[in-house]
Amino acid sequence: MTVTIDAHELKAQLASDDPPVLLDVRWALGDSEGREHYRDAHIPGAVFVDLDNELASHGEPSDGRHPLPEISDLQNAARSWGIGSGSRVVAYDNTGNLAAARAWWLLRWGGLTDVTLLDGGLTSWTAAGFETASGDEIPAPGDVELTPGHLPTLTADEIASYSGTLLDARAPERYSGETEPIDPKAGHIPGAINAPTAANLDADGRFLSADALRERFDSAGADVAVYCGSGVTAAHQIAALAIAGVDAALYPGSWSQWSNQPNRPVATGVSPR
């Protein structure tokens, strides 16, 4: 599976007779100005994607903060971004693809196969000396048809009885329960191993090499599931695992769902148990 492309390859694709649909998923926890950041500067031709409203649905707290969108809503959004049945898609952000990976994962889950991430995001584009644009881009509507379930997911009940390797992609201090700034309980799912998403990247915000990622996930085994705070950065972990040659399932509800369900056990400290 090809997960990433570099800025020079993207530049060539955009200049071709069959350019990809380019998605700017500018989002970060605690920063609600993603659309303004996009309007200030984005890769020419990129369409802004609203993660909170287009890459997630909204329900009860017990559903988590970013439940998966209904497939019909995702399809309508994808069409509004200009995605057609035969489109290639490239997604990026300006935070090492921690947000853009959510679009990458969802579109693959919905059945698209040619979806990649711009390695290094917007920073890699500007570092290569390529120009940016400002304002909004309004593409012609696409006609893509999506169906759910092309990538594996697990429910909270399935996670509770899961026998494979469960990776917690959050920062160590949230995993251990030292701090919890968002969700109602601190700690982690019993048995989960902490593997912070930030360690997938080098100092320039690019994914580590396939060899380095294989070494990072060497002990994970073949049966792997991932969660994070709300199912966003866990998609980045799944992308890193894919680069390493490991297919992994997503627990979409993640800690925001688990910690909002009173009957779910919680572990603290640096040990999985």
PDB file of C-alpha atoms in Angstrom:
ATOM      1  CA  MET A   1       0.000   0.000   0.000  1.00  0.00           C
ATOM      2  CA  THR A   2       1.384   3.399  -0.989  1.00  0.00           C
ATOM      3  CA  VAL A   3       0.740   5.746   1.923  1.00  0.00           C
ATOM      4  CA  THR A   4       2.719   8.905   1.127  1.00  0.00           C
ATOM      5  CA  ILE A   5       4.092  10.969  -1.729  1.00  0.00           C
ATOM      6  CA  ASP A   6       6.654  13.762  -1.528  1.00  0.00           C
ATOM      7  CA  ALA A   7       6.268  17.391  -2.569  1.00  0.00           C
ATOM      8  CA  HIS A   8       8.095  17.010  -5.873  1.00  0.00           C
ATOM      9  CA  GLU A   9       5.948  14.046  -6.875  1.00  0.00           C
ATOM     10  CA  LEU A  10       2.795  15.967  -5.953  1.00  0.00           C
ATOM     11  CA  LYS A  11       3.960  18.974  -7.961  1.00  0.00           C
ATOM     12  CA  ALA A  12       4.359  16.742 -11.024  1.00  0.00           C
ATOM     13  CA  GLN A  13       0.967  15.137 -10.499  1.00  0.00           C
ATOM     14  CA  LEU A  14      -0.753  18.513 -10.204  1.00  0.00           C
ATOM     15  CA  ALA A  15       0.797  19.592 -13.508  1.00  0.00           C
ATOM     16  CA  SER A  16      -0.342  16.427 -15.297  1.00  0.00           C
ATOM     17  CA  ASP A  17      -3.446  15.877 -17.411  1.00  0.00           C
ATOM     18  CA  ASP A  18      -4.953  13.894 -14.527  1.00  0.00           C
ATOM     19  CA  PRO A  19      -4.254  15.854 -11.346  1.00  0.00           C
ATOM     20  CA  PRO A  20      -5.325  14.457  -7.987  1.00  0.00           C
ATOM     21  CA  VAL A  21      -8.013  15.947  -5.797  1.00  0.00           C
ATOM     22  CA  LEU A  22      -6.085  17.792  -3.109  1.00  0.00           C
ATOM     23  CA  LEU A  23      -7.505  18.044   0.416  1.00  0.00           C
ATOM     24  CA  ASP A  24      -6.282  20.498   3.045  1.00  0.00           C
ATOM     25  CA  VAL A  25      -7.283  19.128   6.462  1.00  0.00           C
ATOM     26  CA  ARG A  26      -6.010  21.964   8.656  1.00  0.00           C
ATOM     27  CA  TRP A  27      -7.046  20.988  12.197  1.00  0.00           C
ATOM     28  CA  ALA A  28      -5.384  20.716  15.582  1.00  0.00           C
ATOM     29  CA  LEU A  29      -6.790  20.121  19.045  1.00  0.00           C
ATOM     30  CA  GLY A  30      -7.444  23.490  20.654  1.00  0.00           C
ATOM     31  CA  ASP A  31      -7.114  25.414  17.372  1.00  0.00           C
ATOM     32  CA  SER A  32     -10.445  26.283  15.767  1.00  0.00           C
ATOM     33  CA  GLU A  33      -8.938  28.498  13.047  1.00  0.00           C
ATOM     34  CA  GLY A  34      -8.180  25.796  10.491  1.00  0.00           C
ATOM     35  CA  ARG A  35     -10.218  27.402   7.736  1.00  0.00           C
ATOM     36  CA  GLU A  36      -8.509  30.741   8.277  1.00  0.00           C
ATOM     37  CA  HIS A  37      -5.086  29.096   8.178  1.00  0.00           C
ATOM     38  CA  TYR A  38      -6.142  27.495   4.881  1.00  0.00           C
ATOM     39  CA  ARG A  39      -7.368  30.816   3.474  1.00  0.00           C
ATOM     40  CA  ASP A  40      -4.077  32.450   4.401  1.00  0.00           C
ATOM     41  CA  ALA A  41      -1.971  29.905   2.509  1.00  0.00           C
ATOM     42  CA  HIS A  42      -2.605  26.520   0.924  1.00  0.00           C
ATOM     43  CA  ILE A  43      -1.303  24.445  -1.952  1.00  0.00           C
ATOM     44  CA  PRO A  44      -2.917  25.740  -5.166  1.00  0.00           C
ATOM     45  CA  GLY A  45      -6.030  23.748  -5.996  1.00  0.00           C
ATOM     46  CA  ALA A  46      -6.490  22.336  -2.494  1.00  0.00           C
ATOM     47  CA  VAL A  47      -9.994  22.191  -1.029  1.00  0.00           C
ATOM     48  CA  PHE A  48     -10.509  22.818   2.681  1.00  0.00           C
ATOM     49  CA  VAL A  49     -11.885  19.894   4.679  1.00  0.00           C
ATOM     50  CA  ASP A  50     -13.605  20.586   8.000  1.00  0.00           C
ATOM     51  CA  LEU A  51     -12.561  17.689  10.232  1.00  0.00           C
ATOM     52  CA  ASP A  52     -15.079  18.338  13.005  1.00  0.00           C
ATOM     53  CA  ASN A  53     -18.069  18.588  10.677  1.00  0.00           C
ATOM     54  CA  GLU A  54     -17.143  16.554   7.589  1.00  0.00           C
ATOM     55  CA  LEU A  55     -14.904  13.796   8.947  1.00  0.00           C
ATOM     56  CA  ALA A  56     -16.986  13.049  12.045  1.00  0.00           C
ATOM     57  CA  SER A  57     -20.557  12.836  13.216  1.00  0.00           C
ATOM     58  CA  HIS A  58     -21.967  14.193  16.462  1.00  0.00           C
ATOM     59  CA  GLY A  59     -23.766  12.187  19.109  1.00  0.00           C
ATOM     60  CA  GLU A  60     -23.870  11.554  22.830  1.00  0.00           C
ATOM     61  CA  PRO A  61     -20.689  11.732  24.941  1.00  0.00           C
ATOM     62  CA  SER A  62     -20.826   7.946  25.181  1.00  0.00           C
ATOM     63  CA  ASP A  63     -20.254   7.859  21.404  1.00  0.00           C
ATOM     64  CA  GLY A  64     -16.930   9.720  21.715  1.00  0.00           C
ATOM     65  CA  ARG A  65     -15.857  13.131  20.430  1.00  0.00           C
ATOM     66  CA  HIS A  66     -15.357  12.173  16.770  1.00  0.00           C
ATOM     67  CA  PRO A  67     -17.618   9.243  15.842  1.00  0.00           C
ATOM     68  CA  LEU A  68     -17.345   8.020  12.262  1.00  0.00           C
ATOM     69  CA  PRO A  69     -19.616   9.956   9.905  1.00  0.00           C
ATOM     70  CA  GLU A  70     -22.556   8.251   8.247  1.00  0.00           C
ATOM     71  CA  ILE A  71     -21.403   6.943   4.896  1.00  0.00           C
ATOM     72  CA  SER A  72     -23.997   9.067   3.082  1.00  0.00           C
ATOM     73  CA  ASP A  73     -22.656  12.202   4.778  1.00  0.00           C
ATOM     74  CA  LEU A  74     -19.074  11.264   3.954  1.00  0.00           C
ATOM     75  CA  GLN A  75     -20.050  10.611   0.340  1.00  0.00           C
ATOM     76  CA  ASN A  76     -21.785  13.986   0.059  1.00  0.00           C
ATOM     77  CA  ALA A  77     -18.733  15.698   1.540  1.00  0.00           C
ATOM     78  CA  ALA A  78     -16.367  13.831  -0.781  1.00  0.00           C
ATOM     79  CA  ARG A  79     -18.447  14.863  -3.789  1.00  0.00           C
ATOM     80  CA  SER A  80     -18.345  18.493  -2.616  1.00  0.00           C
ATOM     81  CA  TRP A  81     -14.543  18.220  -2.523  1.00  0.00           C
ATOM     82  CA  GLY A  82     -14.619  17.208  -6.192  1.00  0.00           C
ATOM     83  CA  ILE A  83     -13.906  13.494  -5.774  1.00  0.00           C
ATOM     84  CA  GLY A  84     -15.139  11.307  -8.621  1.00  0.00           C
ATOM     85  CA  SER A  85     -15.262   7.549  -9.021  1.00  0.00           C
ATOM     86  CA  GLY A  86     -11.794   7.400 -10.565  1.00  0.00           C
ATOM     87  CA  SER A  87     -10.109  10.197  -8.647  1.00  0.00           C
ATOM     88  CA  ARG A  88      -6.711  10.079  -7.070  1.00  0.00           C
ATOM     89  CA  VAL A  89      -6.713  11.896  -3.742  1.00  0.00           C
ATOM     90  CA  VAL A  90      -3.881  13.501  -1.771  1.00  0.00           C
ATOM     91  CA  ALA A  91      -4.491  14.864   1.731  1.00  0.00           C
ATOM     92  CA  TYR A  92      -2.235  17.071   3.844  1.00  0.00           C
ATOM     93  CA  ASP A  93      -2.181  19.420   6.816  1.00  0.00           C
ATOM     94  CA  ASN A  94       0.488  21.466   8.567  1.00  0.00           C
ATOM     95  CA  THR A  95       0.985  19.218  11.603  1.00  0.00           C
ATOM     96  CA  GLY A  96       2.779  16.166  10.235  1.00  0.00           C
ATOM     97  CA  ASN A  97      -0.466  14.705   8.825  1.00  0.00           C
ATOM     98  CA  LEU A  98      -1.862  14.074  12.304  1.00  0.00           C
ATOM     99  CA  ALA A  99      -5.211  15.430  11.067  1.00  0.00           C
ATOM    100  CA  ALA A 100      -4.965  14.603   7.353  1.00  0.00           C
ATOM    101  CA  ALA A 101      -4.580  10.913   8.176  1.00  0.00           C
ATOM    102  CA  ARG A 102      -8.215  10.957   9.312  1.00  0.00           C
ATOM    103  CA  ALA A 103      -9.286  11.839   5.746  1.00  0.00           C
ATOM    104  CA  TRP A 104      -6.848   9.246   4.354  1.00  0.00           C
ATOM    105  CA  TRP A 105      -8.301   6.540   6.591  1.00  0.00           C
ATOM    106  CA  LEU A 106     -11.964   7.473   6.090  1.00  0.00           C
ATOM    107  CA  LEU A 107     -11.754   7.562   2.300  1.00  0.00           C
ATOM    108  CA  ARG A 108     -10.021   4.188   2.241  1.00  0.00           C
ATOM    109  CA  TRP A 109     -12.619   2.861   4.704  1.00  0.00           C
ATOM    110  CA  GLY A 110     -15.239   4.159   2.265  1.00  0.00           C
ATOM    111  CA  GLY A 111     -13.734   2.221  -0.638  1.00  0.00           C
ATOM    112  CA  LEU A 112     -11.286   4.574  -2.370  1.00  0.00           C
ATOM    113  CA  THR A 113      -7.934   2.916  -3.024  1.00  0.00           C
ATOM    114  CA  ASP A 114      -5.787   5.702  -4.476  1.00  0.00           C
ATOM    115  CA  VAL A 115      -5.490   7.977  -1.442  1.00  0.00           C
ATOM    116  CA  THR A 116      -2.126   9.216  -0.168  1.00  0.00           C
ATOM    117  CA  LEU A 117      -0.672  11.723   2.272  1.00  0.00           C
ATOM    118  CA  LEU A 118       1.763  14.489   1.355  1.00  0.00           C
ATOM    119  CA  ASP A 119       4.734  13.526   3.497  1.00  0.00           C
ATOM    120  CA  GLY A 120       5.675  16.507   5.649  1.00  0.00           C
ATOM    121  CA  GLY A 121       2.491  18.362   4.750  1.00  0.00           C
ATOM    122  CA  LEU A 122       2.418  22.026   3.793  1.00  0.00           C
ATOM    123  CA  THR A 123       5.842  22.603   5.345  1.00  0.00           C
ATOM    124  CA  SER A 124       7.457  20.192   2.896  1.00  0.00           C
ATOM    125  CA  TRP A 125       5.735  21.977  -0.006  1.00  0.00           C
ATOM    126  CA  THR A 126       6.999  25.415   0.959  1.00  0.00           C
ATOM    127  CA  ALA A 127      10.439  24.043   1.878  1.00  0.00           C
ATOM    128  CA  ALA A 128      10.705  22.807  -1.711  1.00  0.00           C
ATOM    129  CA  GLY A 129      10.177  26.394  -2.882  1.00  0.00           C
ATOM    130  CA  PHE A 130       6.713  25.847  -4.319  1.00  0.00           C
ATOM    131  CA  GLU A 131       4.104  28.605  -4.285  1.00  0.00           C
ATOM    132  CA  THR A 132       0.954  28.780  -2.197  1.00  0.00           C
ATOM    133  CA  ALA A 133      -2.453  30.286  -2.856  1.00  0.00           C
ATOM    134  CA  SER A 134      -4.904  32.166  -0.644  1.00  0.00           C
ATOM    135  CA  GLY A 135      -8.676  32.360  -0.388  1.00  0.00           C
ATOM    136  CA  ASP A 136     -11.114  29.527  -1.063  1.00  0.00           C
ATOM    137  CA  GLU A 137     -11.103  26.901  -3.808  1.00  0.00           C
ATOM    138  CA  ILE A 138     -14.509  25.694  -5.049  1.00  0.00           C
ATOM    139  CA  PRO A 139     -14.217  22.525  -7.148  1.00  0.00           C
ATOM    140  CA  ALA A 140     -16.738  21.086  -9.568  1.00  0.00           C
ATOM    141  CA  PRO A 141     -18.834  18.461  -7.718  1.00  0.00           C
ATOM    142  CA  GLY A 142     -17.729  14.846  -8.005  1.00  0.00           C
ATOM    143  CA  ASP A 143     -19.771  11.677  -8.366  1.00  0.00           C
ATOM    144  CA  VAL A 144     -17.901   9.232  -6.128  1.00  0.00           C
ATOM    145  CA  GLU A 145     -19.876   6.414  -4.523  1.00  0.00           C
ATOM    146  CA  LEU A 146     -18.658   5.200  -1.145  1.00  0.00           C
ATOM    147  CA  THR A 147     -19.510   2.094   0.845  1.00  0.00           C
ATOM    148  CA  PRO A 148     -18.381   1.477   4.432  1.00  0.00           C
ATOM    149  CA  GLY A 149     -16.189  -1.207   5.919  1.00  0.00           C
ATOM    150  CA  HIS A 150     -13.199  -1.459   3.577  1.00  0.00           C
ATOM    151  CA  LEU A 151     -10.851  -1.016   6.560  1.00  0.00           C
ATOM    152  CA  PRO A 152     -11.379  -2.838   9.885  1.00  0.00           C
ATOM    153  CA  THR A 153     -12.874  -1.226  12.963  1.00  0.00           C
ATOM    154  CA  LEU A 154     -13.635  -2.461  16.474  1.00  0.00           C
ATOM    155  CA  THR A 155     -16.394  -1.489  18.888  1.00  0.00           C
ATOM    156  CA  ALA A 156     -15.916  -0.832  22.599  1.00  0.00           C
ATOM    157  CA  ASP A 157     -17.283  -4.296  23.409  1.00  0.00           C
ATOM    158  CA  GLU A 158     -14.871  -5.882  20.944  1.00  0.00           C
ATOM    159  CA  ILE A 159     -11.985  -3.925  22.457  1.00  0.00           C
ATOM    160  CA  ALA A 160     -12.995  -5.152  25.919  1.00  0.00           C
ATOM    161  CA  SER A 161     -12.383  -8.754  24.830  1.00  0.00           C
ATOM    162  CA  TYR A 162      -9.599  -8.074  22.330  1.00  0.00           C
ATOM    163  CA  SER A 163      -6.712 -10.547  22.436  1.00  0.00           C
ATOM    164  CA  GLY A 164      -4.334  -8.876  19.974  1.00  0.00           C
ATOM    165  CA  THR A 165      -1.950  -5.967  20.518  1.00  0.00           C
ATOM    166  CA  LEU A 166      -3.803  -2.771  21.470  1.00  0.00           C
ATOM    167  CA  LEU A 167      -1.809   0.420  20.916  1.00  0.00           C
ATOM    168  CA  ASP A 168      -2.652   3.697  22.672  1.00  0.00           C
ATOM    169  CA  ALA A 169      -1.403   6.492  20.402  1.00  0.00           C
ATOM    170  CA  ARG A 170      -1.748   9.320  22.943  1.00  0.00           C
ATOM    171  CA  ALA A 171       1.039  11.178  24.708  1.00  0.00           C
ATOM    172  CA  PRO A 172       2.629   9.289  27.649  1.00  0.00           C
ATOM    173  CA  GLU A 173       1.241  11.628  30.305  1.00  0.00           C
ATOM    174  CA  ARG A 174      -2.324  11.005  29.133  1.00  0.00           C
ATOM    175  CA  TYR A 175      -1.761   7.251  28.844  1.00  0.00           C
ATOM    176  CA  SER A 176      -0.397   7.042  32.395  1.00  0.00           C
ATOM    177  CA  GLY A 177      -3.195   9.175  33.811  1.00  0.00           C
ATOM    178  CA  GLU A 178      -0.813  11.883  34.976  1.00  0.00           C
ATOM    179  CA  THR A 179      -2.997  14.406  33.160  1.00  0.00           C
ATOM    180  CA  GLU A 180      -6.277  14.361  31.261  1.00  0.00           C
ATOM    181  CA  PRO A 181      -7.258  17.757  29.830  1.00  0.00           C
ATOM    182  CA  ILE A 182     -10.331  16.693  27.858  1.00  0.00           C
ATOM    183  CA  ASP A 183     -12.007  13.440  28.812  1.00  0.00           C
ATOM    184  CA  PRO A 184     -13.807  12.550  32.074  1.00  0.00           C
ATOM    185  CA  LYS A 185     -11.337   9.906  33.287  1.00  0.00           C
ATOM    186  CA  ALA A 186      -7.542   9.723  33.233  1.00  0.00           C
ATOM    187  CA  GLY A 187      -5.624   6.613  32.286  1.00  0.00           C
ATOM    188  CA  HIS A 188      -5.815   3.973  29.557  1.00  0.00           C
ATOM    189  CA  ILE A 189      -7.646   0.850  28.477  1.00  0.00           C
ATOM    190  CA  PRO A 190      -6.262  -2.095  30.472  1.00  0.00           C
ATOM    191  CA  GLY A 191      -3.775  -4.052  28.395  1.00  0.00           C
ATOM    192  CA  ALA A 192      -3.046  -1.231  25.957  1.00  0.00           C
ATOM    193  CA  ILE A 193       0.572  -0.423  25.137  1.00  0.00           C
ATOM    194  CA  ASN A 194       1.578   3.225  24.807  1.00  0.00           C
ATOM    195  CA  ALA A 195       2.988   4.095  21.364  1.00  0.00           C
ATOM    196  CA  PRO A 196       2.706   7.897  20.989  1.00  0.00           C
ATOM    197  CA  THR A 197       1.840   9.042  17.490  1.00  0.00           C
ATOM    198  CA  ALA A 198       4.480  11.790  17.552  1.00  0.00           C
ATOM    199  CA  ALA A 199       7.199   9.115  17.477  1.00  0.00           C
ATOM    200  CA  ASN A 200       6.110   8.166  13.935  1.00  0.00           C
ATOM    201  CA  LEU A 201       7.675  11.394  12.639  1.00  0.00           C
ATOM    202  CA  ASP A 202      11.124  12.844  12.216  1.00  0.00           C
ATOM    203  CA  ALA A 203      12.139  16.391  13.127  1.00  0.00           C
ATOM    204  CA  ASP A 204      10.743  17.709   9.814  1.00  0.00           C
ATOM    205  CA  GLY A 205       7.295  16.207  10.366  1.00  0.00           C
ATOM    206  CA  ARG A 206       7.832  13.407   7.847  1.00  0.00           C
ATOM    207  CA  PHE A 207       7.131   9.763   8.526  1.00  0.00           C
ATOM    208  CA  LEU A 208      10.132   7.727   9.600  1.00  0.00           C
ATOM    209  CA  SER A 209      11.471   5.290   7.023  1.00  0.00           C
ATOM    210  CA  ALA A 210       9.714   1.960   6.541  1.00  0.00           C
ATOM    211  CA  ASP A 211      12.644   0.198   8.206  1.00  0.00           C
ATOM    212  CA  ALA A 212      12.521   2.507  11.228  1.00  0.00           C
ATOM    213  CA  LEU A 213       8.769   2.051  11.564  1.00  0.00           C
ATOM    214  CA  ARG A 214       9.108  -1.723  11.256  1.00  0.00           C
ATOM    215  CA  GLU A 215      11.606  -1.602  14.114  1.00  0.00           C
ATOM    216  CA  ARG A 216       9.256   0.631  16.129  1.00  0.00           C
ATOM    217  CA  PHE A 217       6.364  -1.788  15.748  1.00  0.00           C
ATOM    218  CA  ASP A 218       8.441  -4.982  15.667  1.00  0.00           C
ATOM    219  CA  SER A 219       6.828  -6.481  18.767  1.00  0.00           C
ATOM    220  CA  ALA A 220       3.254  -5.596  17.822  1.00  0.00           C
ATOM    221  CA  GLY A 221       2.550  -8.832  15.970  1.00  0.00           C
ATOM    222  CA  ALA A 222       0.056  -9.329  13.167  1.00  0.00           C
ATOM    223  CA  ASP A 223      -3.188  -8.643  15.062  1.00  0.00           C
ATOM    224  CA  VAL A 224      -3.102  -4.947  15.965  1.00  0.00           C
ATOM    225  CA  ALA A 225      -5.704  -2.361  16.936  1.00  0.00           C
ATOM    226  CA  VAL A 226      -5.171   1.337  17.666  1.00  0.00           C
ATOM    227  CA  TYR A 227      -6.973   4.024  19.637  1.00  0.00           C
ATOM    228  CA  CYS A 228      -6.175   7.579  20.712  1.00  0.00           C
ATOM    229  CA  GLY A 229      -8.232  10.342  22.297  1.00  0.00           C
ATOM    230  CA  SER A 230     -11.077  10.477  19.769  1.00  0.00           C
ATOM    231  CA  GLY A 231     -10.034   8.392  16.758  1.00  0.00           C
ATOM    232  CA  VAL A 232      -8.181  11.124  14.843  1.00  0.00           C
ATOM    233  CA  THR A 233      -4.474  10.609  15.515  1.00  0.00           C
ATOM    234  CA  ALA A 234      -5.034   6.841  15.724  1.00  0.00           C
ATOM    235  CA  ALA A 235      -5.525   7.015  11.948  1.00  0.00           C
ATOM    236  CA  HIS A 236      -1.993   8.439  11.732  1.00  0.00           C
ATOM    237  CA  GLN A 237      -0.748   5.426  13.687  1.00  0.00           C
ATOM    238  CA  ILE A 238      -2.533   3.137  11.238  1.00  0.00           C
ATOM    239  CA  ALA A 239      -0.838   4.960   8.350  1.00  0.00           C
ATOM    240  CA  ALA A 240       2.554   4.469  10.032  1.00  0.00           C
ATOM    241  CA  LEU A 241       1.797   0.794  10.599  1.00  0.00           C
ATOM    242  CA  ALA A 242       0.801   0.475   6.936  1.00  0.00           C
ATOM    243  CA  ILE A 243       4.174   1.929   5.913  1.00  0.00           C
ATOM    244  CA  ALA A 244       5.746  -0.730   8.141  1.00  0.00           C
ATOM    245  CA  GLY A 245       3.690  -3.415   6.399  1.00  0.00           C
ATOM    246  CA  VAL A 246       1.216  -4.023   9.233  1.00  0.00           C
ATOM    247  CA  ASP A 247      -2.557  -3.831   8.768  1.00  0.00           C
ATOM    248  CA  ALA A 248      -4.298  -2.491  11.873  1.00  0.00           C
ATOM    249  CA  ALA A 249      -7.877  -1.959  13.027  1.00  0.00           C
ATOM    250  CA  LEU A 250      -9.207   1.332  14.385  1.00  0.00           C
ATOM    251  CA  TYR A 251     -11.228   1.709  17.562  1.00  0.00           C
ATOM    252  CA  PRO A 252     -13.095   4.846  16.406  1.00  0.00           C
ATOM    253  CA  GLY A 253     -14.630   5.743  19.778  1.00  0.00           C
ATOM    254  CA  SER A 254     -11.194   5.671  21.425  1.00  0.00           C
ATOM    255  CA  TRP A 255     -10.596   7.019  24.916  1.00  0.00           C
ATOM    256  CA  SER A 256     -13.282   9.696  24.608  1.00  0.00           C
ATOM    257  CA  GLN A 257     -15.901   6.956  24.282  1.00  0.00           C
ATOM    258  CA  TRP A 258     -14.347   4.459  26.679  1.00  0.00           C
ATOM    259  CA  SER A 259     -13.967   7.019  29.480  1.00  0.00           C
ATOM    260  CA  ASN A 260     -17.574   8.184  29.052  1.00  0.00           C
ATOM    261  CA  GLN A 261     -18.999   4.696  29.619  1.00  0.00           C
ATOM    262  CA  PRO A 262     -19.175   4.098  33.392  1.00  0.00           C
ATOM    263  CA  ASN A 263     -18.825   0.308  33.174  1.00  0.00           C
ATOM    264  CA  ARG A 264     -15.448   0.368  31.384  1.00  0.00           C
ATOM    265  CA  PRO A 265     -12.340  -0.420  33.473  1.00  0.00           C
ATOM    266  CA  VAL A 266      -9.438   2.035  33.563  1.00  0.00           C
ATOM    267  CA  ALA A 267      -5.749   1.447  34.188  1.00  0.00           C
ATOM    268  CA  THR A 268      -3.189   4.073  35.236  1.00  0.00           C
ATOM    269  CA  GLY A 269       0.581   4.230  35.329  1.00  0.00           C
ATOM    270  CA  VAL A 270       3.117   3.246  32.703  1.00  0.00           C
ATOM    271  CA  SER A 271       2.272  -0.474  32.735  1.00  0.00           C
ATOM    272  CA  PRO A 272      -0.348  -1.788  30.277  1.00  0.00           C
ATOM    273  CA  ARG A 273      -2.275  -3.413  33.162  1.00  0.00           C
TER     274      ARG A 273
END
